[in-house]
Amino acid sequence: MTGGDGTEVTTMPDGAGAPEEAGDGAFHPLLVRQLTRHGLHPDAIPDKGAWIHLLERVSTAYRDADESRYLLERAMEISSVEMANLYERLREASESRLRRERDRLRTVTDHSPVAILELDTDGRVQYANPRADDLAGRSLLDTDRSLLFWVHRDDRRPLLKRIGQAMEHSGDFDLTIRFRAADGPLRWLRLHGRALAGSGDQPDNLFIAATDVTTEVEAWEVSDRFNALLETTSDVVAVFQPDGALFHLNPVAAEFLGVPAEGDPSGHRIEEFLDERSRALLRDQAMVGARRDGTWRGEATFVDTHGRRHAMSLVVVAHVGREPGGDHYSAIARDITELKAAEQALVEQATHDGLTGLPNRVLLLDRLRHALEGARRRDSGLAVLYIDLDRFKVVNDSQGHVAGDRLLVKAAQRLRETVRAGDTVARIGGDEFVVLCEDIGDPSQVPATARRIVEAFLRPFEVSGEDAFVTASVGVATNLSAHDTAESLLRDADVAMYRAKDAGRSRLEVFDEDMRSWITERYDMEAALRQAVDNEELWVAYQPSLDLVTGEWSIVEALARWDRAEHGAVPPGRFIPLAEETGLIGALGELIMRKACTQLAHWNWARRGREPVSVAVNVSGRQLTQPGLVEMITDVLEETNAQASWLVLEVTESALVEDPAPVREHLRELSALGIRIAIDDFGTGYSGLSYLQQFPFDLVKVDRRFVDGLGPGPDSDPTDHAIVESVISLAHQLGYDVVAEGVENAAQLAALTELGCDLAQGFHLAHPVPADELERTLSGEADPRPGIPGSPRGLDGLAPGDGGVPPGDSDAPGHDGEAAGS
């Protein structure tokens, strides 16, 4: 059936009456609830209309419920789709925004000047931006080490402590550490750390931002050191305004100026430090230069609170302020008063002779250069006088270096007294002096001045209570040419001095152009002598001595001879001193030693069974002081097959005084080999007799100057007779044989024989001859020389002869020099 509202209603069948009970006859519980809601009791059987009305209402209720359920279900369906769509749109928007934020964050971190790190709880790097890798010098993500590995060991414990506190309390920390980069140097890093929350209650990661503050830390350290230096330095440090007003002083400057250390210096000015000249220097040069170049350096005179003046080195630094009116200056000054005094002393020492106080060569040349410039401007003359003391070496060797120094001081004083007050007297070395005479109007005055010097040195000098005699050889050079230089004038005067010495000493020579040829020849001779020694062109002449007891020839002296190509024979008196001056004497001496020993071995091995020949070779003083002398002589004896007992070495007395220690040692070693030692020219060095006990001598050779006065005649000198007699007596008491040199006549020979002299040598007995000529005497071919007392026999029993060498062949009769092989 259909209800009033058109709803289909189910009706009960006719005759059914009330509804049947379900099962046990009871109404369905749902029906009971519905009936009850409508005021009906289940036991009351409603009429048909009531049922209809009831069923309609029930049908309506169900229909309304279905429609509501449909609408709700439809609404829920629409909401779910829309929510799903909205959620999807929201999700996509969140991921895009997150991606953009992540990219933005990555861009920021990748380009950040700050190193950004994420560490796990073990300190291993989970994330590092490029700046972090740059600071570390390595890729931190590619290492398995904890970041703490590269932290300085002294900073690891503080860092671990801060990390632990941050992780425990989910907090932050700040710390500055030292970090070892891959390239080696330590870097200072300022760290800011923060614990990152994890999935649990405790953080599991750590965020760190690190900034390189190495430059800042080093700047702090430098600043601290600089401030400490300013406060502790002994230098004066003052900071002042452009107007000179002070606004900072270090303690030294405050004490220097008399300002309390903690006081305000603003009431003082920088000028209070300085004398008047230095104030102008500061204003006109120092501050101007500092503004232009940043720094100015120089020297100034400071005045302390007590008025004492100090020489100071000064540095002024200009500082440009950031704001207008902020410019200022720093003055750093160091006291160099003592340094300046020492510098002046050094200048004095560098330009003056320490012994005499006279200008030395350096100062002389400087003054000579200025004098030449002045002479050219004024068209005036000047002269250079070069003075060398004659026989100074004799005094120095005989009386010692102390006496020699005293003599030089007295010689300098005498020179100053002899020349004009305005003339410069200089000592340029050894016993050589120079006088510079300026403003010479008349050139003829110059030789007169030189002559006064020569005459002044004729007077003896009192040295150590004794009179010492030295003379002066003077060379003069004047500015004759506009092209003269200080060096050329000094050289010309030196050449003239050598010419004066060569001409006989104790005289003056004025330089002329002929002397250039003379000195050129001298240089040529030196070169030729050097070549002659290298090529072994020198030869040996032999002069025997006479045994005054047996009347037989005895020791043969080897004498150096030089026949220079295209010049002929050069006297030993010329080339031996030249060899000494040029240092060739060592090589020359070894050459003569080798030739003499070769000849000696030839003679004695040919004379086997007879008395052997002895050869004497001179050894120079320079050779005696040089190492290797003993080895050289030993090698020569072995190479030539000569025996040491056949060799006699002659040593001049002056060579013993100069440097006695090595000479004594060498002579003792040579004597131990069996070589005999003779002291030559005995009596000329004024040292004398004491040296006979200090050295291992076997023979004493009396100098020819004492032999000259022996015998009757106009040349007889009782003093010489007494000296020779004393020397012979003393030598015999000491067990030495005595050889007299320079025997020129029979009277001298007779006197020596009467005095008990052992041996005599000289032109009256025999001249130096070549080896083959001496062999003629040894073999008996030479005629005996007549007129010799006792008819002396040769080494083979023959009388001596002159060997065919004409008288006058040697430059100095009976004496051939004092150097090796001479």
PDB file of N, CA and C in Angstrom, residues 19 244 315 458 545 550 690:
ATOM      1  N   PRO A  19       0.264  -8.398  14.712  1.00  0.00           N
ATOM      2  CA  PRO A  19       1.450  -9.099  14.152  1.00  0.00           C
ATOM      3  C   PRO A  19       1.760 -10.330  14.951  1.00  0.00           C
ATOM      4  N   GLY A 244     104.135  69.723  16.776  1.00  0.00           N
ATOM      5  CA  GLY A 244     105.192  69.388  17.723  1.00  0.00           C
ATOM      6  C   GLY A 244     104.708  69.005  19.090  1.00  0.00           C
ATOM      7  N   VAL A 315     114.739  58.266  13.542  1.00  0.00           N
ATOM      8  CA  VAL A 315     113.793  57.819  12.521  1.00  0.00           C
ATOM      9  C   VAL A 315     112.468  58.526  12.783  1.00  0.00           C
ATOM     10  N   LEU A 458     171.415  62.677   9.663  1.00  0.00           N
ATOM     11  CA  LEU A 458     172.819  62.341   9.896  1.00  0.00           C
ATOM     12  C   LEU A 458     173.128  62.317  11.385  1.00  0.00           C
ATOM     13  N   SER A 545     188.304  28.585   0.475  1.00  0.00           N
ATOM     14  CA  SER A 545     188.965  29.273   1.576  1.00  0.00           C
ATOM     15  C   SER A 545     190.250  28.514   1.918  1.00  0.00           C
ATOM     16  N   THR A 550     197.162  24.448   7.976  1.00  0.00           N
ATOM     17  CA  THR A 550     197.776  23.430   7.121  1.00  0.00           C
ATOM     18  C   THR A 550     198.262  24.001   5.800  1.00  0.00           C
ATOM     19  N   SER A 690     175.848  36.705  22.150  1.00  0.00           N
ATOM     20  CA  SER A 690     174.834  35.866  22.793  1.00  0.00           C
ATOM     21  C   SER A 690     174.243  34.863  21.808  1.00  0.00           C
TER      22      SER A 690
END
